[in-house]
Short mmCIF file of C-alpha atoms in Angstrom, two decimals:
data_model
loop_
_atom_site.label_atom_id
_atom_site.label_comp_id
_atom_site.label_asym_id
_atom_site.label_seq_id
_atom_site.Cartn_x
_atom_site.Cartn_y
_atom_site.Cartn_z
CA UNK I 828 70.00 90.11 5.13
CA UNK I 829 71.50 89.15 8.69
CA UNK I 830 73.50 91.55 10.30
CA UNK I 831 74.55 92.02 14.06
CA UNK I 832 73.55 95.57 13.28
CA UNK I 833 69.80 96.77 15.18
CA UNK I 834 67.13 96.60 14.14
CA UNK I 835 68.31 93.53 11.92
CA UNK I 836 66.03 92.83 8.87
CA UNK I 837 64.20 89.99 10.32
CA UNK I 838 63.05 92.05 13.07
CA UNK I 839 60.90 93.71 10.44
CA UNK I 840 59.08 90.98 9.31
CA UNK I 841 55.90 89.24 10.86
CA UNK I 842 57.12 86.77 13.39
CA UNK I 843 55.16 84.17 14.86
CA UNK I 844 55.34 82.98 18.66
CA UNK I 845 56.76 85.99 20.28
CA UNK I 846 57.08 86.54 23.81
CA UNK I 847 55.35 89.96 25.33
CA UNK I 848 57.97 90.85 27.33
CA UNK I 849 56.98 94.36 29.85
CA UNK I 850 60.40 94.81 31.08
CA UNK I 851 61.94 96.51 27.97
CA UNK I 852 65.17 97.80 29.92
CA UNK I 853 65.60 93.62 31.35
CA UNK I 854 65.44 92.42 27.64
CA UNK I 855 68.00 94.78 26.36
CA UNK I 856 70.54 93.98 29.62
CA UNK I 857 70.33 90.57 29.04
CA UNK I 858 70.66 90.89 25.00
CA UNK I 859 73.85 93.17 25.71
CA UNK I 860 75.10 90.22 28.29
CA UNK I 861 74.29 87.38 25.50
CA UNK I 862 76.42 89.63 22.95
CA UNK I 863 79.36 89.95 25.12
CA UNK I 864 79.83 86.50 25.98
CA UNK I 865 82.01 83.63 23.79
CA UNK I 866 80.31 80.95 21.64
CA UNK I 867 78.59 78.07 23.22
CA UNK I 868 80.10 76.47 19.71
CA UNK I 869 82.78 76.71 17.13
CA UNK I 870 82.60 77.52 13.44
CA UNK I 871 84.62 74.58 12.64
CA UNK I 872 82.53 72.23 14.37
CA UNK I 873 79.42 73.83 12.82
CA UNK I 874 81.39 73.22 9.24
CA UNK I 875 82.44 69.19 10.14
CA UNK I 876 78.46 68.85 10.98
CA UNK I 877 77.48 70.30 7.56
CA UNK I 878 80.47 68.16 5.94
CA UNK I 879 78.44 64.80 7.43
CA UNK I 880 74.78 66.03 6.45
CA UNK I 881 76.18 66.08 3.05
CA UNK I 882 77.14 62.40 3.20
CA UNK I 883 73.72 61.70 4.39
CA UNK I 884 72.14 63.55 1.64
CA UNK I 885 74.03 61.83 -0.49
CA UNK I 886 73.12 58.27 0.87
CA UNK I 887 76.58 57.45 2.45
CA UNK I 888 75.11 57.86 6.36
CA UNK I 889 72.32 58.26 8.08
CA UNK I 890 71.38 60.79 11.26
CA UNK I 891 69.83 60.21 14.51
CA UNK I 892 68.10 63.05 15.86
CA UNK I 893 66.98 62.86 19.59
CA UNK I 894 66.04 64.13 22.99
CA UNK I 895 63.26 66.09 25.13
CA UNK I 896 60.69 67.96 23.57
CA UNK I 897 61.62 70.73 26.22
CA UNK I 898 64.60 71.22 28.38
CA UNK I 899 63.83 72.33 31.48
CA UNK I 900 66.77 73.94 33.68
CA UNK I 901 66.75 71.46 36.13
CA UNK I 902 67.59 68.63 33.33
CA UNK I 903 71.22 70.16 33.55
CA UNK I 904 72.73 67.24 36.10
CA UNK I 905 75.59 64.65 35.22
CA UNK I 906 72.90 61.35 35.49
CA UNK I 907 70.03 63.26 32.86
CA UNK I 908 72.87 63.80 30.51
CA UNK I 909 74.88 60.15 30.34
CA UNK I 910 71.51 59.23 30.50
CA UNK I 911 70.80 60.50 26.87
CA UNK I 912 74.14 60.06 25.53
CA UNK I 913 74.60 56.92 26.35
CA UNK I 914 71.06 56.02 24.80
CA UNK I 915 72.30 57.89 21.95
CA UNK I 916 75.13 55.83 21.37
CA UNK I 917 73.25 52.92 21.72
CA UNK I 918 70.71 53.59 19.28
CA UNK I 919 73.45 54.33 16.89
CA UNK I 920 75.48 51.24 17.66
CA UNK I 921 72.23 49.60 16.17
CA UNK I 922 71.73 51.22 13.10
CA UNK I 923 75.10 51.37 12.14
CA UNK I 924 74.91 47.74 12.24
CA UNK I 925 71.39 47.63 10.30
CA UNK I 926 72.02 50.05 7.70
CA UNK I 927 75.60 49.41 7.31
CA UNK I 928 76.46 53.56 7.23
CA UNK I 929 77.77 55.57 9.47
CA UNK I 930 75.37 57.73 12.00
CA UNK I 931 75.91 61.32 12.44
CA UNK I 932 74.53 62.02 15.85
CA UNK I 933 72.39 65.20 16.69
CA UNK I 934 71.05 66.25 20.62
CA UNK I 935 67.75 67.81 21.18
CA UNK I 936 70.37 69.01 24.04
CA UNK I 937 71.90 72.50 25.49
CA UNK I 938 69.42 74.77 24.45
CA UNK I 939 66.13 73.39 23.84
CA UNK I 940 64.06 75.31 25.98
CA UNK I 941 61.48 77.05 24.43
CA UNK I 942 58.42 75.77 23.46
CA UNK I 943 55.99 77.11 20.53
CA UNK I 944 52.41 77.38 22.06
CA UNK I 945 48.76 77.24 20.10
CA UNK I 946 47.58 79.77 21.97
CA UNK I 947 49.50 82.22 24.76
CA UNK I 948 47.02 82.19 27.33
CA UNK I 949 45.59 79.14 29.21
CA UNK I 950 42.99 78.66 31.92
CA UNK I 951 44.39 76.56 35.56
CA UNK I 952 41.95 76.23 38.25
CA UNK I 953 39.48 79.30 36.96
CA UNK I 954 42.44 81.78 36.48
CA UNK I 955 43.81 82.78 33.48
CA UNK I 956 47.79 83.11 32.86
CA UNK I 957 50.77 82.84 29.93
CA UNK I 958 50.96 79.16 29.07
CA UNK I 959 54.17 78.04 29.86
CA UNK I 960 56.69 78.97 27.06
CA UNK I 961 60.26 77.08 28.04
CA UNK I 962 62.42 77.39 30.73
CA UNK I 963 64.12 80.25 29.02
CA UNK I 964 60.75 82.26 29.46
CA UNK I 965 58.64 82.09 32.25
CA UNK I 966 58.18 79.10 34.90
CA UNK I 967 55.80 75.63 35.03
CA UNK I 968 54.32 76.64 38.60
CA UNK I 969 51.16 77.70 37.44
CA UNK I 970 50.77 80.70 39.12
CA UNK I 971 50.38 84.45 37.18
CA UNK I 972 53.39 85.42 38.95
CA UNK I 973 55.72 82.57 37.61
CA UNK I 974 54.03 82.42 34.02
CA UNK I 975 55.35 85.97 33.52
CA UNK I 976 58.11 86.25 30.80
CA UNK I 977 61.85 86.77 32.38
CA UNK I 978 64.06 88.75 30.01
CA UNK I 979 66.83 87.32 32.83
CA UNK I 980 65.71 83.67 31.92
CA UNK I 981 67.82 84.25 28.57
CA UNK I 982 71.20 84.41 30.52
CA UNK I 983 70.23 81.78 32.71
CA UNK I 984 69.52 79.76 29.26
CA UNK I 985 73.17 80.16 28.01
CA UNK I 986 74.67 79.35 31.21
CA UNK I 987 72.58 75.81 31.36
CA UNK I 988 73.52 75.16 27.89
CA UNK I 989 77.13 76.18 29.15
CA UNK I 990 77.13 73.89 31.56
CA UNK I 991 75.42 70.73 29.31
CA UNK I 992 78.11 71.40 26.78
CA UNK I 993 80.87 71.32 29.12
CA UNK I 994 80.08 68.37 30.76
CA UNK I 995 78.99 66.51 27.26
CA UNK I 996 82.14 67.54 25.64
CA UNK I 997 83.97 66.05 28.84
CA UNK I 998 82.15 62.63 29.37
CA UNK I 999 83.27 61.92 25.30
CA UNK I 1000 86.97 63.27 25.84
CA UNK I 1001 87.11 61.02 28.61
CA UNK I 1002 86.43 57.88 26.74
CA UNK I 1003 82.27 57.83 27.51
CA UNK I 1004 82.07 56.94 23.65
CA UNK I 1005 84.52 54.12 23.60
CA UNK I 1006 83.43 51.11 21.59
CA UNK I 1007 85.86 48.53 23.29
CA UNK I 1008 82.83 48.88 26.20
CA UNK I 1009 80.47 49.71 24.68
CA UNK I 1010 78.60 47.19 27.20
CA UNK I 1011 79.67 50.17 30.10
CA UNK I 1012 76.77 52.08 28.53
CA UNK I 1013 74.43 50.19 30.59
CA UNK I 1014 70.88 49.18 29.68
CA UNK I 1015 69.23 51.43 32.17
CA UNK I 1016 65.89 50.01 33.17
CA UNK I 1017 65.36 47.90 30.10
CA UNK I 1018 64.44 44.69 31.51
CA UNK I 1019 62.73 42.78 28.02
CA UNK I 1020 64.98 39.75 27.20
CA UNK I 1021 64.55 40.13 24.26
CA UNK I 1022 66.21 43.44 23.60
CA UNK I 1023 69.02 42.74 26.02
CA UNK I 1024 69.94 39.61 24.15
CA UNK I 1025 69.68 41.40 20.33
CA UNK I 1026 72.14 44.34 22.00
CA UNK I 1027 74.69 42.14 23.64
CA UNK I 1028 74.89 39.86 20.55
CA UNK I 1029 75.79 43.29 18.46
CA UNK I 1030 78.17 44.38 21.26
CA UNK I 1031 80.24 41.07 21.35
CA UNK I 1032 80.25 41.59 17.45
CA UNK I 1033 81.71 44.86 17.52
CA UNK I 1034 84.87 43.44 19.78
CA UNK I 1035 85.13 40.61 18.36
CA UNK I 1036 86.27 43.14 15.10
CA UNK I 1037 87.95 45.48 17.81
CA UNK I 1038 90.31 42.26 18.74
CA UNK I 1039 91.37 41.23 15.26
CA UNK I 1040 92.15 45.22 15.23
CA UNK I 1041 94.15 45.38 17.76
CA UNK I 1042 95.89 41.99 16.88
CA UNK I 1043 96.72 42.61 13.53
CA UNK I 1044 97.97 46.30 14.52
CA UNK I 1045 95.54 48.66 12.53
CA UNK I 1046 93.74 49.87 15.81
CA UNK I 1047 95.82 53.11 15.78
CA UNK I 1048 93.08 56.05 16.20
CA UNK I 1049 90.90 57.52 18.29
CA UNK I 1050 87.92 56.63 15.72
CA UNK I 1051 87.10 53.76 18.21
CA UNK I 1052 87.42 56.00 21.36
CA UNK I 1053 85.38 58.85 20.79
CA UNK I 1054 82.64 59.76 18.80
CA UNK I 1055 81.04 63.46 18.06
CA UNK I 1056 77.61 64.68 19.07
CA UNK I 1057 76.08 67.68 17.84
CA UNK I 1058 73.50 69.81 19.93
CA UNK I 1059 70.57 71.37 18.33
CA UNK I 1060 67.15 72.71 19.24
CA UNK I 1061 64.44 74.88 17.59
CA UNK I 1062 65.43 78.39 16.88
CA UNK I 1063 62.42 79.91 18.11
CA UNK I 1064 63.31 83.23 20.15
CA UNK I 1065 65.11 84.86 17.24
CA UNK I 1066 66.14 87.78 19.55
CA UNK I 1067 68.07 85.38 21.60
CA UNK I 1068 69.54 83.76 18.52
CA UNK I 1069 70.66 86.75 16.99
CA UNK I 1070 72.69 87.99 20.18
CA UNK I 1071 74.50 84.53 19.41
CA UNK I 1072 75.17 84.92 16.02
CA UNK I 1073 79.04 85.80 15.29
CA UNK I 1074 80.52 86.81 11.62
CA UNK I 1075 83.48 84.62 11.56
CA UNK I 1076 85.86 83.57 8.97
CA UNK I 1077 84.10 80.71 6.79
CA UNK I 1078 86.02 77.12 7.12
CA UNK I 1079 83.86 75.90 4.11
CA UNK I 1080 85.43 75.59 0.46
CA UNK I 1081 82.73 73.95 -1.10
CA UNK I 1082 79.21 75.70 -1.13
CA UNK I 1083 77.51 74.75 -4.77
CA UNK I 1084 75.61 71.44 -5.82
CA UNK I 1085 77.00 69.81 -8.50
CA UNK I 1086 76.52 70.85 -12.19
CA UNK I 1087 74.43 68.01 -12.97
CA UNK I 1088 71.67 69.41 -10.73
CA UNK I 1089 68.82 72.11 -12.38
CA UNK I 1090 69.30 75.36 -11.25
CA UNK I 1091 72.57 74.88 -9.56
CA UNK I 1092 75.06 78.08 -9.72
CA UNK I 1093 78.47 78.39 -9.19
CA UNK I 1094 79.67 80.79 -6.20
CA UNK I 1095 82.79 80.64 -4.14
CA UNK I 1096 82.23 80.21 -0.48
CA UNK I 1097 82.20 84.09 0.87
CA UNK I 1098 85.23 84.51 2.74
CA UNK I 1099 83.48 85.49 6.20
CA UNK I 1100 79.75 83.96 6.95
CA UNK I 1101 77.26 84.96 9.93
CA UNK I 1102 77.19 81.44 12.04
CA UNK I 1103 74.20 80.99 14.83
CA UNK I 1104 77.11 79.79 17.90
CA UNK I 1105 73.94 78.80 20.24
CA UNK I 1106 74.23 75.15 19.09
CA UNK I 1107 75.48 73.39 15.60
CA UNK I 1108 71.85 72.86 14.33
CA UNK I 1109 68.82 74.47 14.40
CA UNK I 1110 65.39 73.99 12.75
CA UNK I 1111 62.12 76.08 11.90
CA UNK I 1112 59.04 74.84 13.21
CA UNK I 1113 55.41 73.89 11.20
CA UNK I 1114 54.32 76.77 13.12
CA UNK I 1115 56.64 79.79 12.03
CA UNK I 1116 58.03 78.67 8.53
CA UNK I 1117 56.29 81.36 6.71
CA UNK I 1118 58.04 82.79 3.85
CA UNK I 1119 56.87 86.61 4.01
CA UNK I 1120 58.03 85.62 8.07
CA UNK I 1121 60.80 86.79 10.78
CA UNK I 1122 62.33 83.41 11.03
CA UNK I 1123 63.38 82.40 7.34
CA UNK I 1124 64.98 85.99 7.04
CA UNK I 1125 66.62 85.39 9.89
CA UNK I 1126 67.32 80.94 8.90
CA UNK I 1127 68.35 81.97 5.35
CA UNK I 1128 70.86 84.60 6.99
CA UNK I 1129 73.17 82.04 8.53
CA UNK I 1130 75.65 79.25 7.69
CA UNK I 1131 74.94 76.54 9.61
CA UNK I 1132 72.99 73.43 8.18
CA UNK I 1133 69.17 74.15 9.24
CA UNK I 1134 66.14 71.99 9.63
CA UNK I 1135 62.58 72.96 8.57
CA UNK I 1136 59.57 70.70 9.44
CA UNK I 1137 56.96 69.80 7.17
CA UNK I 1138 53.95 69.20 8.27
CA UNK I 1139 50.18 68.66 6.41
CA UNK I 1140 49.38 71.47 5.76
CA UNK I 1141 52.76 72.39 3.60
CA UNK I 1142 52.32 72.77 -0.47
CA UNK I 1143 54.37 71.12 -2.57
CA UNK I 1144 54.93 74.28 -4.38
CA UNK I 1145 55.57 76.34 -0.79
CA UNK I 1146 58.31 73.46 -0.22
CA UNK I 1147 60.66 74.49 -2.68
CA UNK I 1148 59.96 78.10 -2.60
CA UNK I 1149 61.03 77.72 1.04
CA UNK I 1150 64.06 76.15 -0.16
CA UNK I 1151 65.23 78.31 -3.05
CA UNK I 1152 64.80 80.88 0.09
CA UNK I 1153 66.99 79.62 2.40
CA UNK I 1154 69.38 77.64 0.29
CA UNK I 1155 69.55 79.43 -3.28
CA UNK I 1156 73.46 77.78 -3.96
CA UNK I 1157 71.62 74.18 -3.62
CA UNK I 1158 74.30 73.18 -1.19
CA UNK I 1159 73.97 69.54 -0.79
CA UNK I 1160 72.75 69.26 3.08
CA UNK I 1161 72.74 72.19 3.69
CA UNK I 1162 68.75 71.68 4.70
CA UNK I 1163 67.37 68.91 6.52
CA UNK I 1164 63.38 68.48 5.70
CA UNK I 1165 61.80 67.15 8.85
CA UNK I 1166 58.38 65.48 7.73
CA UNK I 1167 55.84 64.96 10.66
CA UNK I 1168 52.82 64.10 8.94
CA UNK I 1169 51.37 61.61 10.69
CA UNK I 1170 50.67 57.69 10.59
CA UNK I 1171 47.40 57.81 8.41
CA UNK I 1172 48.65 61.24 6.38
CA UNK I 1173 51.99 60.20 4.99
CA UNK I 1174 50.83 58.32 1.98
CA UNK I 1175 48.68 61.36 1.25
CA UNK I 1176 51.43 63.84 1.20
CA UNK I 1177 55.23 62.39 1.02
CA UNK I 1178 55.44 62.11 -2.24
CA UNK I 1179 54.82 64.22 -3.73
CA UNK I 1180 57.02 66.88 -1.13
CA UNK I 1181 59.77 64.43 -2.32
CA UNK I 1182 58.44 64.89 -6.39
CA UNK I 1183 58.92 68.87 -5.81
CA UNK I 1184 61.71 68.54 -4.27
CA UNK I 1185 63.37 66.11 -6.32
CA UNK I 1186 62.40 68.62 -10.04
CA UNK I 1187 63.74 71.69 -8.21
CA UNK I 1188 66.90 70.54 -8.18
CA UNK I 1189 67.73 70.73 -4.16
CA UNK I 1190 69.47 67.77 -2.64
CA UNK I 1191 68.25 67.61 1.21
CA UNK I 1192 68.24 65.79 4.14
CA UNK I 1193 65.17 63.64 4.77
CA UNK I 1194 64.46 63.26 7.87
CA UNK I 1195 61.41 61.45 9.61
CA UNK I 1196 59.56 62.77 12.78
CA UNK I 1197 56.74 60.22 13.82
CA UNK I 1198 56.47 61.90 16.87
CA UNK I 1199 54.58 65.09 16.56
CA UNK I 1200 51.99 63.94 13.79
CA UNK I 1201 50.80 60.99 16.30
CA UNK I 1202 50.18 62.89 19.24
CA UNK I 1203 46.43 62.14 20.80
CA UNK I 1204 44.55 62.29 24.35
CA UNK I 1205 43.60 59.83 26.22
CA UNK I 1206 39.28 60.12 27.12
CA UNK I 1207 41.07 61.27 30.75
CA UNK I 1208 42.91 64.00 28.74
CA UNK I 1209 46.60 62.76 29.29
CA UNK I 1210 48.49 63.50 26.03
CA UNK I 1211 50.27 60.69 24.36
CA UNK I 1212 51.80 58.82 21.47
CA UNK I 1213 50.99 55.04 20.60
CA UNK I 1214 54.24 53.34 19.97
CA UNK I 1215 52.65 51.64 17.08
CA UNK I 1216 51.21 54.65 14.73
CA UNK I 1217 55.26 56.22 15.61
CA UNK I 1218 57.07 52.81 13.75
CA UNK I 1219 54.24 52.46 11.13
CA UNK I 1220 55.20 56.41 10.25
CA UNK I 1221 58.69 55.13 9.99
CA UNK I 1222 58.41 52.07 8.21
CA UNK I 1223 56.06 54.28 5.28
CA UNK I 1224 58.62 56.68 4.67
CA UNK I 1225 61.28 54.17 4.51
CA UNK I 1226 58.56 52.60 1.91
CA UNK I 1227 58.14 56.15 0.21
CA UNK I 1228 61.57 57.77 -0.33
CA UNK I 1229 62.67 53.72 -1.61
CA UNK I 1230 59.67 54.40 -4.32
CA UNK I 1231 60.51 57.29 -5.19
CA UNK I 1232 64.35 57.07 -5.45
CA UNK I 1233 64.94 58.91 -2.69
CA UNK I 1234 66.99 57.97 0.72
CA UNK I 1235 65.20 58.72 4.05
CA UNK I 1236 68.43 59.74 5.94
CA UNK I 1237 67.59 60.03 9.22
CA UNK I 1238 64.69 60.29 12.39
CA UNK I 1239 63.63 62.90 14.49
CA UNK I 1240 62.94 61.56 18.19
CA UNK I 1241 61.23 63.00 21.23
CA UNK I 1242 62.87 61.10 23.49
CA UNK I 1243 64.40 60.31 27.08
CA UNK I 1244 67.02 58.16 29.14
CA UNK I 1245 64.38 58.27 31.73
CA UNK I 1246 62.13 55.54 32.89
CA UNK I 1247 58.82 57.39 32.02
CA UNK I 1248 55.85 56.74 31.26
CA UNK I 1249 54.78 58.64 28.77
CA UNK I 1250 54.28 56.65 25.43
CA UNK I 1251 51.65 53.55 25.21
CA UNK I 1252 52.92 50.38 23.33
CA UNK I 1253 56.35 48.70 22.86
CA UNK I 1254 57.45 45.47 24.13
CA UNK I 1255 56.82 46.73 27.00
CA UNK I 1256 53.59 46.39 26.90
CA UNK I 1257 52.73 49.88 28.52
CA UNK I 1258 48.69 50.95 28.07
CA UNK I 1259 46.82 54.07 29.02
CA UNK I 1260 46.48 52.88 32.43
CA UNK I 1261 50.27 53.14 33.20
CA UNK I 1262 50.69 56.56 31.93
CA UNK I 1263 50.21 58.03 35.90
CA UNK I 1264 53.26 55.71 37.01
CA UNK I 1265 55.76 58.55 35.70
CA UNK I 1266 54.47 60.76 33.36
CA UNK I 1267 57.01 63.57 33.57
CA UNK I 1268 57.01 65.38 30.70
CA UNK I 1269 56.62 69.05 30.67
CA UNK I 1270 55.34 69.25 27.04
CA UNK I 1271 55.13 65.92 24.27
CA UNK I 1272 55.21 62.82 25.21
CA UNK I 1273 58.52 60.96 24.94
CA UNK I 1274 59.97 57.57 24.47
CA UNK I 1275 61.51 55.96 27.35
CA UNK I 1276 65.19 54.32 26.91
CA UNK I 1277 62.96 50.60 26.48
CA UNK I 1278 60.67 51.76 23.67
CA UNK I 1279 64.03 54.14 21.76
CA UNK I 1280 65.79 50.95 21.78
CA UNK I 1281 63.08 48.89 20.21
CA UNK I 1282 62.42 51.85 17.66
CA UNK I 1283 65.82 51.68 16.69
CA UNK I 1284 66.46 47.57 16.32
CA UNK I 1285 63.34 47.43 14.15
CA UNK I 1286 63.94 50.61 11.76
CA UNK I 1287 67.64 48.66 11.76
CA UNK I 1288 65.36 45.71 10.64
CA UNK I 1289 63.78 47.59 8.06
CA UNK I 1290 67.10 48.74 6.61
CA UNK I 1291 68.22 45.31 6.35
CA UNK I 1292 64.95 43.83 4.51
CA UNK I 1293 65.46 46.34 2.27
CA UNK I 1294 69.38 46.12 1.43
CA UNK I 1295 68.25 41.93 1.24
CA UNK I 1296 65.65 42.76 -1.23
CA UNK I 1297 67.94 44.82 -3.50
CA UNK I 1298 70.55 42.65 -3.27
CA UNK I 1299 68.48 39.42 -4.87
CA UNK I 1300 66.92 41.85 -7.77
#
């Protein structure tokens, strides 16, 4: 059970990916500074997120997940962040007009720092050092001095996330989000015709509508003004977490799934719940999902909606024990299952995740991830994804959950405003060769602003062919 009592009872379980820290006295200060400070979010905006993962479980929206693989301090600056909210926005303008739902929109943003490692120790130019864990724990410069882990990085982390927040939460108050110009957003560095043209027809669509709005007098919110964007990241450094985590008064009502479902139970919402205030959503990674492990004690302690991600090597039968784990009520949405699989191993083990899932009685999220599966090296050794192998993991799950009566609700991007180079493909043509141009990345690979926008017109595309096709049956 979670408690903001010490030791807490995750901290007796195995736990995967910690950080050796040698200043004992530096981790407890900075702990004890992380306690005492407010919420980097509310409870209620934790509850409104949960309120719209339900509609997506349910089929009635869809979610777009997206940003760096790692956050590095320095990303905290005014142009980095329009930069991804505006691509954000963007990317949802299209899909809400390809799968005719609305698009609940989740940040890889304000927190996403750390960085789970295959092994802790790496070799740079004959000397041996900590690999580099996230901002929030030791430095890039490759040097044994600036690999060491910081206990005072933590504060700094909260601060940067602060900082993100505050200026996010002011670009969208101040009418960054507003669909009559939507064409304000910019198109960055995206120079293919093609794109451009597919955009600004949806653009002059939207206020063309906006118009007969305003003209026949029913434009009277701010629905049209503003938008909401959630911030998540991985909740790896569960010591951090847990200085975060507040017992507040529960805004939710409605905590069971419905009586139709196998399993399902009937339990009033508890009148105070532990919430995780370090961002709105947070997920488990492949690497530290196990059962008998630190971090689902710790995930199935806390109200907020949670992500897990599924990779190859997950059972079926592991799957829904996870679930009945960290979600025993069955609360619709409560869990988002983020499959990375891979291009050439989704047809060999999405369905039958979605056949467990689907007899147990639990009514998730489905999310797809096409990043992480498709990761390969170049024969030079640069790291990279092939924009191909990312939409033809897309287009199979769409293709999967559709055969199996299930709803893919939502993708999982690594991705940036940026002009990088970091992905090969797209209509941009980019190939192995460009990578060098600007290859920034500190971890994964991401999609530049060119290739997201592509992504997102075609899986738009897809949703489309598909409404089309059960429209004529």
């Amino acid at each position: 059970m979670l408690t903001l009592e010490s030791p807490p009872a995750w901290a007796s379980k195995p736990i995967k990916q910690d950080v050796p820290y040698n200043d004992a006295k530096g981790v407890q200060a900075a702990l004890d500074k992380l306690q005492k400070l407010p919420p980097l979010v509310t409870t209620q905006e934790i509850t409104n997120l949960k309120k719209n993962l339900k509609n997506v479980a349910l089929g009635k929206a869809f979610v777009l997940q997206g940003g760096d693989c790692a956050e590095l301090f320095d990303y905290c600056n005014q142009d980095m962040i329009e930069a991804k909210v505006k691509l954000l926005l963007q990317m949802s303008l299209i899909l809400i007009w390809g799968a005719n739902k609305p698009v609940v929109r989740i940040a890889r943003i304000a927190g996403q720092f750390a960085k789970p490692r295959s092994s802790p120790m790496e070799v740079v130019n004959g000397v041996e050092m900590p690999s580099f864990r996230g901002d929030n724990i030791n430095g890039f410069e490759a040097t044994p001095e600036s690999r060491k882990p910081d206990p005072s990085r933590l504060v700094s982390a909260y601060f940067h996330s602060a900082a993100t927040l505050n200026y996010l939460r002011a670009s969208l108050t101040s009418g960054l989000a507003d669909l009559h110009s939507p064409l304000d957003w910019g198109l960055g560095h995206v120079i293919t015709p093609t794109i451009k043209e597919k955009y600004e027809r949806i653009v002059n669509r939207v206020k063309d509508a906006l118009r007969f709005m305003q003209t026949v007098g029913i434009d009277t919110d701010r629905g049209v003004e503003t938008v909401d964007i959630y911030t998540s990241h991985e909740g790896l450094l569960l010591e951090y977490e847990q200085s975060l985590t507040r017992l507040s008064k529960n805004p939710a009502t409605e905590t069971t799934h419905p009586a139709q479902a196998p399993g399902a139970t009937t339990a009033p919402a508890p009148p105070q719940s532990y919430f995780a205030t370090s961002a709105h959503f947070l997920w488990i990674g492949d690497r530290t999902r196990q059962l008998d492990g630190a971090h689902i004690e710790f995930f199935r302690g806390i109200a907020n909606p949670i992500g897990i991600k599924i990779g190859p090597s997950m059972t079926p039968d592991e799957l829904v024990r996870i679930l009945d784990v960290v979600n025993p009520t069955r609360e619709i949405g409560k869990v988002t299952l983020i499959s990375r699989y891979g291009a050439q191993k989704i047809a060999q083990h999405l369905p039958s995740h979605i056949a467990a899932v689907q007899a147990s009685g639990h009514l998730p999220v489905w999310q797809c991830d096409p990043m992480h599966g498709n990761t390969q090296s170049t024969p030079s050794g640069v790291k990279t994804r092939h924009f191909t192998d990312i939409l033809s993991e897309l287009r199979q799950a769409l293709e999967i959950h559709k055969a199996a009566g299930s709803f893919l609700g939502g993708m999982h991007l690594e991705l940036t405003g940026e002009a990088v180079t970091e992905c090969v493909g797209g209509a941009g043509g980019l190939t192995e060769e460009n990578l060098c141009e600007r290859y920034t990345t500190f971890c994964d690979p991401r999609l530049n602003e060119k290739q997201a926008l592509e992504l997102a017109f075609l899986v738009a595309g897809f949703y489309r062919e598909m409404d089309e096709e059960t429209n004529s049956i």
